[in-house]
mmCIF file of C-alpha atoms in Angstrom:
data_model
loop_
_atom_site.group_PDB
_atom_site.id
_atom_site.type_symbol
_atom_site.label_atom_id
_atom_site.label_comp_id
_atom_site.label_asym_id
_atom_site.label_seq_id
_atom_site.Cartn_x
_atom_site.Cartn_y
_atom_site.Cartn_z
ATOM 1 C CA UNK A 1 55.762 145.417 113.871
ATOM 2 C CA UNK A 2 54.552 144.500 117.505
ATOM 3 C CA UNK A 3 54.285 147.158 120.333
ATOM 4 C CA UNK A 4 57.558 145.995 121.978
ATOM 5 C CA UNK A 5 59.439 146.586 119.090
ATOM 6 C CA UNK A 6 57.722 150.001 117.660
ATOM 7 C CA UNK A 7 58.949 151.265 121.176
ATOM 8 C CA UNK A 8 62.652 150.045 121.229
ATOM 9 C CA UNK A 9 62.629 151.735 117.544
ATOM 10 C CA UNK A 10 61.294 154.757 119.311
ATOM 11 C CA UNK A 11 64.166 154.411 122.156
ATOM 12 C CA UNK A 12 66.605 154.431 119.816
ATOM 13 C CA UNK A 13 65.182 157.417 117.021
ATOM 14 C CA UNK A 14 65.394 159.760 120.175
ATOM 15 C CA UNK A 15 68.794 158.365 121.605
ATOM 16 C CA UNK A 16 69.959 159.134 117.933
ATOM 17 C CA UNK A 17 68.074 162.320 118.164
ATOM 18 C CA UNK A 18 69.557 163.848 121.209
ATOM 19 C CA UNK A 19 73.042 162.632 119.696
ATOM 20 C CA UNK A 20 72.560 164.436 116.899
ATOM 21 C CA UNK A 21 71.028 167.224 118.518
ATOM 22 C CA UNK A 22 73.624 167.790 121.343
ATOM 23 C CA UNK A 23 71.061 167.597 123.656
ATOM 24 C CA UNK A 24 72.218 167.795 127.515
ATOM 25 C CA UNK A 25 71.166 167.404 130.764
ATOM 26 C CA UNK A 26 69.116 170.737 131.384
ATOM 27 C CA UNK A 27 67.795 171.009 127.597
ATOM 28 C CA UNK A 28 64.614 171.149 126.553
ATOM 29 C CA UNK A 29 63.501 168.447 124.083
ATOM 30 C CA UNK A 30 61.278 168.589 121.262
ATOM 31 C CA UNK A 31 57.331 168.203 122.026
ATOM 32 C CA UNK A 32 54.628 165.038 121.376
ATOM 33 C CA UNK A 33 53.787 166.975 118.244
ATOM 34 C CA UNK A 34 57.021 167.300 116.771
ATOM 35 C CA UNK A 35 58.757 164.081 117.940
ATOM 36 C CA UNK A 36 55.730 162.059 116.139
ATOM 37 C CA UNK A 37 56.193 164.154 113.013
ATOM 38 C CA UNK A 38 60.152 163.704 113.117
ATOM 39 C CA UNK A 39 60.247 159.844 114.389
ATOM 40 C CA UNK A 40 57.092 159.524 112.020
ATOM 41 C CA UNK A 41 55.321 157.671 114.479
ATOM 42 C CA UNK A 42 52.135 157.616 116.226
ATOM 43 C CA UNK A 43 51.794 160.325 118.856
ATOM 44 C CA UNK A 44 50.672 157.595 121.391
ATOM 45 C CA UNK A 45 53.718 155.298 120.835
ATOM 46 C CA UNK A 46 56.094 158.812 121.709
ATOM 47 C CA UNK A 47 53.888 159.335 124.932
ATOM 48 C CA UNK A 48 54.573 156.229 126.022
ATOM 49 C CA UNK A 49 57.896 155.594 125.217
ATOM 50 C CA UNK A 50 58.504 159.479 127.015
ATOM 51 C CA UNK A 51 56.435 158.424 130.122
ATOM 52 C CA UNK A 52 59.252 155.087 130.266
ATOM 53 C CA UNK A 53 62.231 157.561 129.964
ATOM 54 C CA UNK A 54 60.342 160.015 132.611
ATOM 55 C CA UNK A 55 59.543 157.077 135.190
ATOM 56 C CA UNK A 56 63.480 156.202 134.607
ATOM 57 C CA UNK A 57 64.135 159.964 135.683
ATOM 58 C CA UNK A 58 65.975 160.793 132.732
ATOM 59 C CA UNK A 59 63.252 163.433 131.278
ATOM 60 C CA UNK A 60 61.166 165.853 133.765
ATOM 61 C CA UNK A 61 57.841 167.407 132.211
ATOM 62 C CA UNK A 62 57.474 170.961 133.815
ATOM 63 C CA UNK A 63 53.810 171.810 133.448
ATOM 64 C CA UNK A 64 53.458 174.916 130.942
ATOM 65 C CA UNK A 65 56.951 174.721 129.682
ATOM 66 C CA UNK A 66 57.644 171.225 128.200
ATOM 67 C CA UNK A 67 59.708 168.356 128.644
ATOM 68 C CA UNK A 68 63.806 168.351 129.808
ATOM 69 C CA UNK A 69 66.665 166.392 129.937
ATOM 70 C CA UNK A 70 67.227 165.751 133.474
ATOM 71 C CA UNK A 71 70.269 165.997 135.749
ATOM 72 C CA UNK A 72 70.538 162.106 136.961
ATOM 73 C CA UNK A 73 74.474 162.283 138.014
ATOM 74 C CA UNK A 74 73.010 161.593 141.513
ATOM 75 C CA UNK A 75 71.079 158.362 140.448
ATOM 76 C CA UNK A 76 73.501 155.450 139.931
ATOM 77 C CA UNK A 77 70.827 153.168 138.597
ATOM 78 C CA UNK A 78 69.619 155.550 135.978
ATOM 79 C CA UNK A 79 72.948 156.172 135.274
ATOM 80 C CA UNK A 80 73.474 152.960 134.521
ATOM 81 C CA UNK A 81 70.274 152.622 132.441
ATOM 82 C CA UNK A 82 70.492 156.141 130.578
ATOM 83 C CA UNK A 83 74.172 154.291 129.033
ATOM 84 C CA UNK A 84 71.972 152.026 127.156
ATOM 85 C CA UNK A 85 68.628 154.512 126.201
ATOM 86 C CA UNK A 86 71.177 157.770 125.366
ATOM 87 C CA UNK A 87 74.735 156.585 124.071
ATOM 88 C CA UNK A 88 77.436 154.952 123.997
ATOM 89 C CA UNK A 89 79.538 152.797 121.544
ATOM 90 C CA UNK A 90 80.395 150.925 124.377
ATOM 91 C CA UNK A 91 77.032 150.077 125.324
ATOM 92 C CA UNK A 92 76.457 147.499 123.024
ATOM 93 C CA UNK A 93 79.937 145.557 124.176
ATOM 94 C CA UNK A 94 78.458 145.651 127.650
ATOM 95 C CA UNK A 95 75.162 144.159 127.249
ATOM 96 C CA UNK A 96 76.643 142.072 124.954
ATOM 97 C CA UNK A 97 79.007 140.651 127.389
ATOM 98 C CA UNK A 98 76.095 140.415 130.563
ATOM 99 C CA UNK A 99 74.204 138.835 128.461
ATOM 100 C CA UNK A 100 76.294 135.958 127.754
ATOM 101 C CA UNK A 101 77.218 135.612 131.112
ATOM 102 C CA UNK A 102 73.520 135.548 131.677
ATOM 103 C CA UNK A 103 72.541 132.666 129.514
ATOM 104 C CA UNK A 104 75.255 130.878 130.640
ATOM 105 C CA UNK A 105 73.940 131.144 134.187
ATOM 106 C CA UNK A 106 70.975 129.584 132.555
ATOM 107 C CA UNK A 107 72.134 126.967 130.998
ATOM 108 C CA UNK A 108 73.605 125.850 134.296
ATOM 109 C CA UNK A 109 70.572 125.742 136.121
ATOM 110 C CA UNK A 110 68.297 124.072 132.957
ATOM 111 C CA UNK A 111 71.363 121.605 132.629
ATOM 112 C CA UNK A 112 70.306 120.442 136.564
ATOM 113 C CA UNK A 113 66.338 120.680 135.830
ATOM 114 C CA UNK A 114 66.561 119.215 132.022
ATOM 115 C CA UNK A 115 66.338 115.375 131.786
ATOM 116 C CA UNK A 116 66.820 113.475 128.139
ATOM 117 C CA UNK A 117 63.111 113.391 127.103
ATOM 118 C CA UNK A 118 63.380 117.572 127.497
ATOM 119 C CA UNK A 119 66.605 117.981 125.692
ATOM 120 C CA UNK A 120 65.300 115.913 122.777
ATOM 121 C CA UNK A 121 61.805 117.815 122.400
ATOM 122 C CA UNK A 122 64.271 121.193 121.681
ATOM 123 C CA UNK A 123 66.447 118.916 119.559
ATOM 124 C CA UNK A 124 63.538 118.449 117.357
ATOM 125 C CA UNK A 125 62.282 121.599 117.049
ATOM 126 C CA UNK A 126 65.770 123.274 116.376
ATOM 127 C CA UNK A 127 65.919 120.766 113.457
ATOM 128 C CA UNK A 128 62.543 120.866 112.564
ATOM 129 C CA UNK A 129 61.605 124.835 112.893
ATOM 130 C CA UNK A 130 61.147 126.736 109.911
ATOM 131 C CA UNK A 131 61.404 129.790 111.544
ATOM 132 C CA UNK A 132 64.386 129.240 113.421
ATOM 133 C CA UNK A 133 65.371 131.951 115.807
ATOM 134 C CA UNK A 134 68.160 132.156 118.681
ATOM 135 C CA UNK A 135 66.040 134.296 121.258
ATOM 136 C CA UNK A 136 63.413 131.465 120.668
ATOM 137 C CA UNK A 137 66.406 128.740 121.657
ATOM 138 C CA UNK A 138 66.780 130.114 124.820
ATOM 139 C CA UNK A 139 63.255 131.129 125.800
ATOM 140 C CA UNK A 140 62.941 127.966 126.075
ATOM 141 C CA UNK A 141 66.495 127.376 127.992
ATOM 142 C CA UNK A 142 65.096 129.965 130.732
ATOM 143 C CA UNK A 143 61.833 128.201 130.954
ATOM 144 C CA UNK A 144 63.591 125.254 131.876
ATOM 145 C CA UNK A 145 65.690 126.793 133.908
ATOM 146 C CA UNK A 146 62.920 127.981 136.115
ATOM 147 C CA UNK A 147 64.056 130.935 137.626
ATOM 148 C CA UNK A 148 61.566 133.985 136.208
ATOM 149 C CA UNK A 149 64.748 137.100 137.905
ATOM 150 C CA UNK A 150 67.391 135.328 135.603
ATOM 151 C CA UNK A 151 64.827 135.675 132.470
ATOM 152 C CA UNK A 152 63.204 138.864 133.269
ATOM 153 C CA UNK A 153 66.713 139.986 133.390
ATOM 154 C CA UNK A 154 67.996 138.505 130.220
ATOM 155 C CA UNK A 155 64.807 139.719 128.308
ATOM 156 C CA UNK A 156 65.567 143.180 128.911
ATOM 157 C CA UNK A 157 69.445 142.615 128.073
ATOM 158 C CA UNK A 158 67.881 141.055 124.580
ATOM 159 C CA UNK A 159 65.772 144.118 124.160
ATOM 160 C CA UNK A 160 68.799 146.259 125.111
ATOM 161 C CA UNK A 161 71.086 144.330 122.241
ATOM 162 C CA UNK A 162 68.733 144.193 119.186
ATOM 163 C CA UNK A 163 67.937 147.822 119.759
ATOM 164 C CA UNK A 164 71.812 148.342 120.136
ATOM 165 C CA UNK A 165 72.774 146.393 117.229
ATOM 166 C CA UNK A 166 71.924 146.426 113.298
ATOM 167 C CA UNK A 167 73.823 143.941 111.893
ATOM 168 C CA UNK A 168 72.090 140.303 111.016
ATOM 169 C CA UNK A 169 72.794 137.471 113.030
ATOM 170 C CA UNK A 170 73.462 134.435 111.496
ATOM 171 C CA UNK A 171 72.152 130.952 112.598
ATOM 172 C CA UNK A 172 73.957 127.758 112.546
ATOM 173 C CA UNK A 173 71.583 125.263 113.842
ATOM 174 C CA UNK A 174 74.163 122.830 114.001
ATOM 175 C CA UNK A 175 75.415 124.835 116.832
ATOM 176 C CA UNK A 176 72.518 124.980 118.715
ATOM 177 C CA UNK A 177 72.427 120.460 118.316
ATOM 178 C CA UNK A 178 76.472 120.432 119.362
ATOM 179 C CA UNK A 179 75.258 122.541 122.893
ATOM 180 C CA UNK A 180 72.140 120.672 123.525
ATOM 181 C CA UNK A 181 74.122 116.934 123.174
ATOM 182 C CA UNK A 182 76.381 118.384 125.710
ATOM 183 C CA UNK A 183 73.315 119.188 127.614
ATOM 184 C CA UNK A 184 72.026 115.500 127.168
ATOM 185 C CA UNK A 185 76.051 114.562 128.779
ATOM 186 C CA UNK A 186 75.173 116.109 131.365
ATOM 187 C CA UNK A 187 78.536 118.222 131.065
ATOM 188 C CA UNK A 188 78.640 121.196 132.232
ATOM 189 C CA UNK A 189 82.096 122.248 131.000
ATOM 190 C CA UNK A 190 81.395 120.962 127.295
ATOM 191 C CA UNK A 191 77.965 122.631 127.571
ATOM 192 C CA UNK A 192 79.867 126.116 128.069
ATOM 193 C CA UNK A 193 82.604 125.726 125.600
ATOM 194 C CA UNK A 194 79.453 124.820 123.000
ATOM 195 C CA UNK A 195 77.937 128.164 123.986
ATOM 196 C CA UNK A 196 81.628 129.883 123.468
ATOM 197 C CA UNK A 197 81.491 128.593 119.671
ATOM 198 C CA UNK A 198 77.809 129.628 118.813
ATOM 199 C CA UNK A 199 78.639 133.196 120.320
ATOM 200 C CA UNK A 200 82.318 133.021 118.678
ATOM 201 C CA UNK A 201 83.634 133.816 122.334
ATOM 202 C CA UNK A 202 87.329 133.316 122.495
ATOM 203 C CA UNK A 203 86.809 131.807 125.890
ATOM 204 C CA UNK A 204 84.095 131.297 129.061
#
């Protein structure tokens, strides 16, 4: 399992743990020691996924006493970012929802910087890829898109979802070939009702 990925797991053992725990703002949480024994991790991959959720001011360490839950009501942005680390249900709707508005920003901008002999190289590795993966698809959509904000941003909604979500995606590459020949149109609203159908979106 890569780094990235051992530390979302970690994100989400301890946003399950303080769930379970009814941990609240104040609380003291459990220590290096015991989070590594209870996430059965390494005690290097807690520290650093505790120094994240510290620098996000959502945990204070108080030297000789241990490590709290802080009060962030005044913060609006880690507010906003403790919905996706610490609960809810309705997290995963949310990111779900930016992020489709996200790539769809994207696909706008690579359908202005894409020209034919781009939209076919994809074409041939959708068909051709053994490995076939969606987050691949449109690594390559925000590369072409050229705008590093809009992919920064949609790589840490991505994060965000897969950490959020358990349930298998499945992959139709024939979707992926029905958006990128609206790409090759040059059509912007067929392009976005071919993104609608691969994320099953009633409407965009």
């Amino acid at each position: 399992m890569s780094n990235s990925k051992v530390y979302l797991e970690i994100l989400k053992q301890l946003r399950e743990m303080i769930t379970d725990d009814g941990l609240k703002q104040g609380d003291k949480i459990p220590s290096e020691r015991e989070l590594s024994e209870r996430l059965n991790v390494g005690r290097s991959s807690v520290r650093e996924a505790l120094r994240a959720l510290e620098l996000l001011g959502l945990i204070e360490t108080r030297r000789g006493e241990g490590t709290y839950l802080r009060d962030f009501r005044g913060n609006q942005l880690v507010q906003l970012l403790s919905t996706f680390i610490l609960q809810d249900e309705k997290a995963k709707l949310d990111v779900f929802e930016t992020k489709n508005f996200i790539e769809m920003d994207g696909l706008r901008l690579a359908l202005k910087r894409m020209d034919r002999l781009n939209i076919a190289a994809v074409k041939d590795w959708v068909t051709e890829s053994e490995g076939f993966q969606d987050d691949e698809f449109f690594y390559q959509i925000f590369e072409a898109a050229d705008n590093h904000l809009f992919f920064k941003i949609w790589e840490i909604l991505k994060d965000y979802y897969h950490s959020l979500s358990s349930s298998p995606v499945e992959y139709k590459r024939e979707d992926y070939l029905y958006l990128l020949d609206a790409m090759a149109d040059k059509d912007e609203m067929k392009v976005l009702l071919a993104y609608g159908q691969l994320r099953k979106l009633s409407s965009v």
